[in-house]
mmCIF file of C-alpha atoms in Angstrom:
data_model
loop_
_atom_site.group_PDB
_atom_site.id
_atom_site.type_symbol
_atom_site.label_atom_id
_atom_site.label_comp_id
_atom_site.label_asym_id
_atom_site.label_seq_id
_atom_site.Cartn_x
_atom_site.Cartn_y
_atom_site.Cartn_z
ATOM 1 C CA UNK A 1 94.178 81.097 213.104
ATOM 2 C CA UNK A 2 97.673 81.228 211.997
ATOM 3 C CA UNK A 3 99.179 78.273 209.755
ATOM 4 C CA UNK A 4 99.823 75.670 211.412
ATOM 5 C CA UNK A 5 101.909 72.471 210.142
ATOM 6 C CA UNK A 6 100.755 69.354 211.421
ATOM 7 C CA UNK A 7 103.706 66.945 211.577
ATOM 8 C CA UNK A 8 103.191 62.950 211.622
ATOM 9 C CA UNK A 9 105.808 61.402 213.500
ATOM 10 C CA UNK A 10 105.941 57.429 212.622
ATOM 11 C CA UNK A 11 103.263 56.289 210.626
ATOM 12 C CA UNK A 12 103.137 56.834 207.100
ATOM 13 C CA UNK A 13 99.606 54.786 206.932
ATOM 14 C CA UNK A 14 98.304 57.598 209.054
ATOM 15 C CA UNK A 15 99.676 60.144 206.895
ATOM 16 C CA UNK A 16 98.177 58.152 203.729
ATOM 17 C CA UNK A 17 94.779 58.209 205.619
ATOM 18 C CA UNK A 18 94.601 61.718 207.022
ATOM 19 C CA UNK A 19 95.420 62.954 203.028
ATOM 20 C CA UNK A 20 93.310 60.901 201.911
ATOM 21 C CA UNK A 21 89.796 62.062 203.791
ATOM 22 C CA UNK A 22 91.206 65.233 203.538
ATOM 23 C CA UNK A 23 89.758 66.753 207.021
ATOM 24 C CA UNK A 24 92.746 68.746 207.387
ATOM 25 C CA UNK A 25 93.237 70.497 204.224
ATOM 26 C CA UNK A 26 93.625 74.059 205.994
ATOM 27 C CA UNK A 27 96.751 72.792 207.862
ATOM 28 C CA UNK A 28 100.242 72.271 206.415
ATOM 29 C CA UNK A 29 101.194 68.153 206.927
ATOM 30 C CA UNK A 30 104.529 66.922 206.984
ATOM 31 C CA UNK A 31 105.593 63.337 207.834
ATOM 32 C CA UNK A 32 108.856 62.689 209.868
ATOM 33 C CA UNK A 33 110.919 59.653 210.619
ATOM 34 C CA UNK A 34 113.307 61.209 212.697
ATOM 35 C CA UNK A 35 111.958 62.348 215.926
ATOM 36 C CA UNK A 36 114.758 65.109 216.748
ATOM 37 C CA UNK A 37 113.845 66.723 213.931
ATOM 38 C CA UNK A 38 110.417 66.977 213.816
ATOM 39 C CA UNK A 39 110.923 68.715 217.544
ATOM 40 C CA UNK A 40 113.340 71.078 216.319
ATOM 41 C CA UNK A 41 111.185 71.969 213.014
ATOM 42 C CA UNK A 42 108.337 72.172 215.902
ATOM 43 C CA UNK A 43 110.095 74.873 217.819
ATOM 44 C CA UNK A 44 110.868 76.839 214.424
ATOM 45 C CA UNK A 45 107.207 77.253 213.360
ATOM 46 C CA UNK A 46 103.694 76.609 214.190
ATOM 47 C CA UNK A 47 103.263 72.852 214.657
ATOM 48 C CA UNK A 48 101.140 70.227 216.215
ATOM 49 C CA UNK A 49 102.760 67.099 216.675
ATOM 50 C CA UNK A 50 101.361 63.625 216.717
ATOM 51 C CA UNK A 51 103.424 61.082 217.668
ATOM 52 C CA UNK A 52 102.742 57.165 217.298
ATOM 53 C CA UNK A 53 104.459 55.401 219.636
ATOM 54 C CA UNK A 54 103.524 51.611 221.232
ATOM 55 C CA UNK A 55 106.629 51.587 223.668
ATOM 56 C CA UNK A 56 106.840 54.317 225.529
ATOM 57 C CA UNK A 57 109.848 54.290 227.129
ATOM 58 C CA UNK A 58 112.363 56.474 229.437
ATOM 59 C CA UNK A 59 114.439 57.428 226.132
ATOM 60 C CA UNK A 60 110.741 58.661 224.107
ATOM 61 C CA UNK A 61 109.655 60.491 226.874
ATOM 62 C CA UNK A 62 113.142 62.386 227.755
ATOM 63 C CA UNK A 63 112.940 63.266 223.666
ATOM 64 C CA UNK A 64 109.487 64.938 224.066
ATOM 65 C CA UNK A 65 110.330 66.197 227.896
ATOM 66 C CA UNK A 66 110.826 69.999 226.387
ATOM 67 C CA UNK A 67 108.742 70.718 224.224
ATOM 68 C CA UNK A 68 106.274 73.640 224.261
ATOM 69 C CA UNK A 69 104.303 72.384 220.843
ATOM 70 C CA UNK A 70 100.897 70.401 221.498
ATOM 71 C CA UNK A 71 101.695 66.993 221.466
ATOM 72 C CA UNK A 72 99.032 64.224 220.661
ATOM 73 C CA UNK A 73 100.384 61.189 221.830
ATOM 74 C CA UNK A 74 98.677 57.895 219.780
ATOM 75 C CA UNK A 75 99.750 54.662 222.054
ATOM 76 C CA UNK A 76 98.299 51.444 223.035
ATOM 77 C CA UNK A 77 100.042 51.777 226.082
ATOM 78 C CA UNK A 78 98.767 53.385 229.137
ATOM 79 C CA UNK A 79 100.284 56.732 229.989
ATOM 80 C CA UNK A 80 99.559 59.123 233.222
ATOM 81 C CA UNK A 81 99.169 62.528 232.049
ATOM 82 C CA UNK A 82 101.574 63.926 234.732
ATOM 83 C CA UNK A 83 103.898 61.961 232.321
ATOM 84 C CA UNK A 84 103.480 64.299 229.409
ATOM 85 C CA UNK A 85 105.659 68.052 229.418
ATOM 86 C CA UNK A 86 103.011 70.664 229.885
ATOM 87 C CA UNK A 87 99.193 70.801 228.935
ATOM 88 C CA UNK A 88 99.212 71.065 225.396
ATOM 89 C CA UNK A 89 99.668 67.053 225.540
ATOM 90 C CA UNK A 90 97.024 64.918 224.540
ATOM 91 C CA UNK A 91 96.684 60.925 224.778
ATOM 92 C CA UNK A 92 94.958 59.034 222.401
ATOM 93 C CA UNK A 93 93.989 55.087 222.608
ATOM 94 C CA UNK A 94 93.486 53.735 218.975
ATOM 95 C CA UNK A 95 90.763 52.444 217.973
ATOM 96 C CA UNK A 96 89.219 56.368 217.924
ATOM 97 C CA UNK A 97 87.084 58.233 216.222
ATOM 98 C CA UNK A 98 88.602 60.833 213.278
ATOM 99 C CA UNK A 99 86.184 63.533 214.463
ATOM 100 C CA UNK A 100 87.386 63.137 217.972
ATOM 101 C CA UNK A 101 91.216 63.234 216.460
ATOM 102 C CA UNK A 102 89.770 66.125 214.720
ATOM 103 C CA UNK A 103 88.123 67.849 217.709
ATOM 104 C CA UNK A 104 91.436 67.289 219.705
ATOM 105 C CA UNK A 105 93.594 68.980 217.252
ATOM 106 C CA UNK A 106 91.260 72.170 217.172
ATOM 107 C CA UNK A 107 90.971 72.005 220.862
ATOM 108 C CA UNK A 108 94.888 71.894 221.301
ATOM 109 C CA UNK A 109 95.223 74.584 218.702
ATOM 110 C CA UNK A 110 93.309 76.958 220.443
ATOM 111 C CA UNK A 111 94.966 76.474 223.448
ATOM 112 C CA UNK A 112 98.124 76.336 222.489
ATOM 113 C CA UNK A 113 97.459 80.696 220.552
ATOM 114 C CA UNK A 114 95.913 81.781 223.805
ATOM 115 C CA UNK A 115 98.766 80.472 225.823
ATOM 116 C CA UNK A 116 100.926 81.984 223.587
ATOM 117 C CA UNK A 117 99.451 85.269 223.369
ATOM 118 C CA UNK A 118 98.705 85.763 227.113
ATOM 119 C CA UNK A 119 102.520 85.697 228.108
ATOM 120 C CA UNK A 120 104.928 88.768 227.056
ATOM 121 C CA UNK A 121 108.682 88.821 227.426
ATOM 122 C CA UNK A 122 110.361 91.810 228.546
ATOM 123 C CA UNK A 123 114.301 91.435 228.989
ATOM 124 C CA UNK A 124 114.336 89.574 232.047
ATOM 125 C CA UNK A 125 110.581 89.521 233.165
ATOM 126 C CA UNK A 126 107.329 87.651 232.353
ATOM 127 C CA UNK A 127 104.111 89.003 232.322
ATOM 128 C CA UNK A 128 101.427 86.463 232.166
ATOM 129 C CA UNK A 129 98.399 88.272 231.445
ATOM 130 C CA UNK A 130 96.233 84.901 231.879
ATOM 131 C CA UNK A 131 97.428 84.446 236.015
ATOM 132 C CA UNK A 132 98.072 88.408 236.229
ATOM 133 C CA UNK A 133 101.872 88.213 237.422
ATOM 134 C CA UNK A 134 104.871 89.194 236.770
ATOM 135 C CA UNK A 135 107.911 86.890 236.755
ATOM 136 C CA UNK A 136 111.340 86.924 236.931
ATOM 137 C CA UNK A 137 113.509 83.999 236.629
ATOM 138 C CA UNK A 138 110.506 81.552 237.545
#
C-alpha cells in the first residue's frame, strides 16, 4: 500500500486517542479544523478522511458532495447512505469499537487503490477495466 495520510476533521480528543493507542502508526495523521482544506489537501495526496460531525446539515453535506477520497463519517445522527458522494463513504454511530474503526479504514483503503487503478484516462476517454467499457464524456 501506498502512504496514506489519515486526516481528522473536528475532534482533537480523537486525534489525542488514535496517537495515543497507536493502531495507526503506518499511516500519516493530520488534524484539521477547517473543512475546505482538509478536502483540498485530500484531493492533493492519498487521504482518508474522517469527519465528526453531530449536525449534519444541507451546508456539510454540499462541502463533502465531491469528493472522491473515502470518507468515514462519525455522527450521532442518522444518515441514508444514498446521502453520502460515492462508495468510498462510510457511517459510523459512536459508541464503536476501535478494531471495527480499524477494520473500516483498511476496508476503505483497499477499495479506494483498486478503484483507482482499474480506471485509465486517455485524452477524452475512460477505460474502466473493472465494468470493461469505454467512456466518453459519461
Amino acid at each position: 500500500m501506498k502512504m496514506f495520510t489519515i486526516s481528522i476533521f473536528e475532534s482533537k480528543i480523537f486525534l489525542q486517542i488514535i496517537n495515543e493507542i497507536k493502531l495507526f502508526s503506518k499511516f500519516k495523521i493530520k488534524y484539521y479544523e477547517n473543512m475546505h482544506l482538509c478536502l483540498e489537501e485530500a484531493k492533493k495526496e492519498n487521504h482518508l478522511i474522517v469527519c465528526f460531525n453531530n449536525d449534519l446539515n444541507q451546508i456539510f453535506l454540499d462541502k463533502i458532495k465531491f469528493t472522491t477520497s473515502p470518507l468515514i463519517l462519525i455522527t450521532n445522527s442518522s444518515v441514508k447512505k444514498n446521502v453520502l458522494p460515492n462508495d468510498l463513504c462510510e457511517i459510523l454511530i459512536p459508541p464503536f469499537k476501535i478494531l471495527d474503526f480499524s477494520k473500516k479504514i483498511i476496508l476503505l483503503i483497499a477499495k479506494y487503490q483498486f478503484k483507482k487503478n482499474s480506471v485509465v484516462k486517455l485524452n477524452d476517454y475512460i477505460l474502466d477495466k473493472n465494468e470493461r467499457k469505454i467512456k466518453k464524456n459519461n
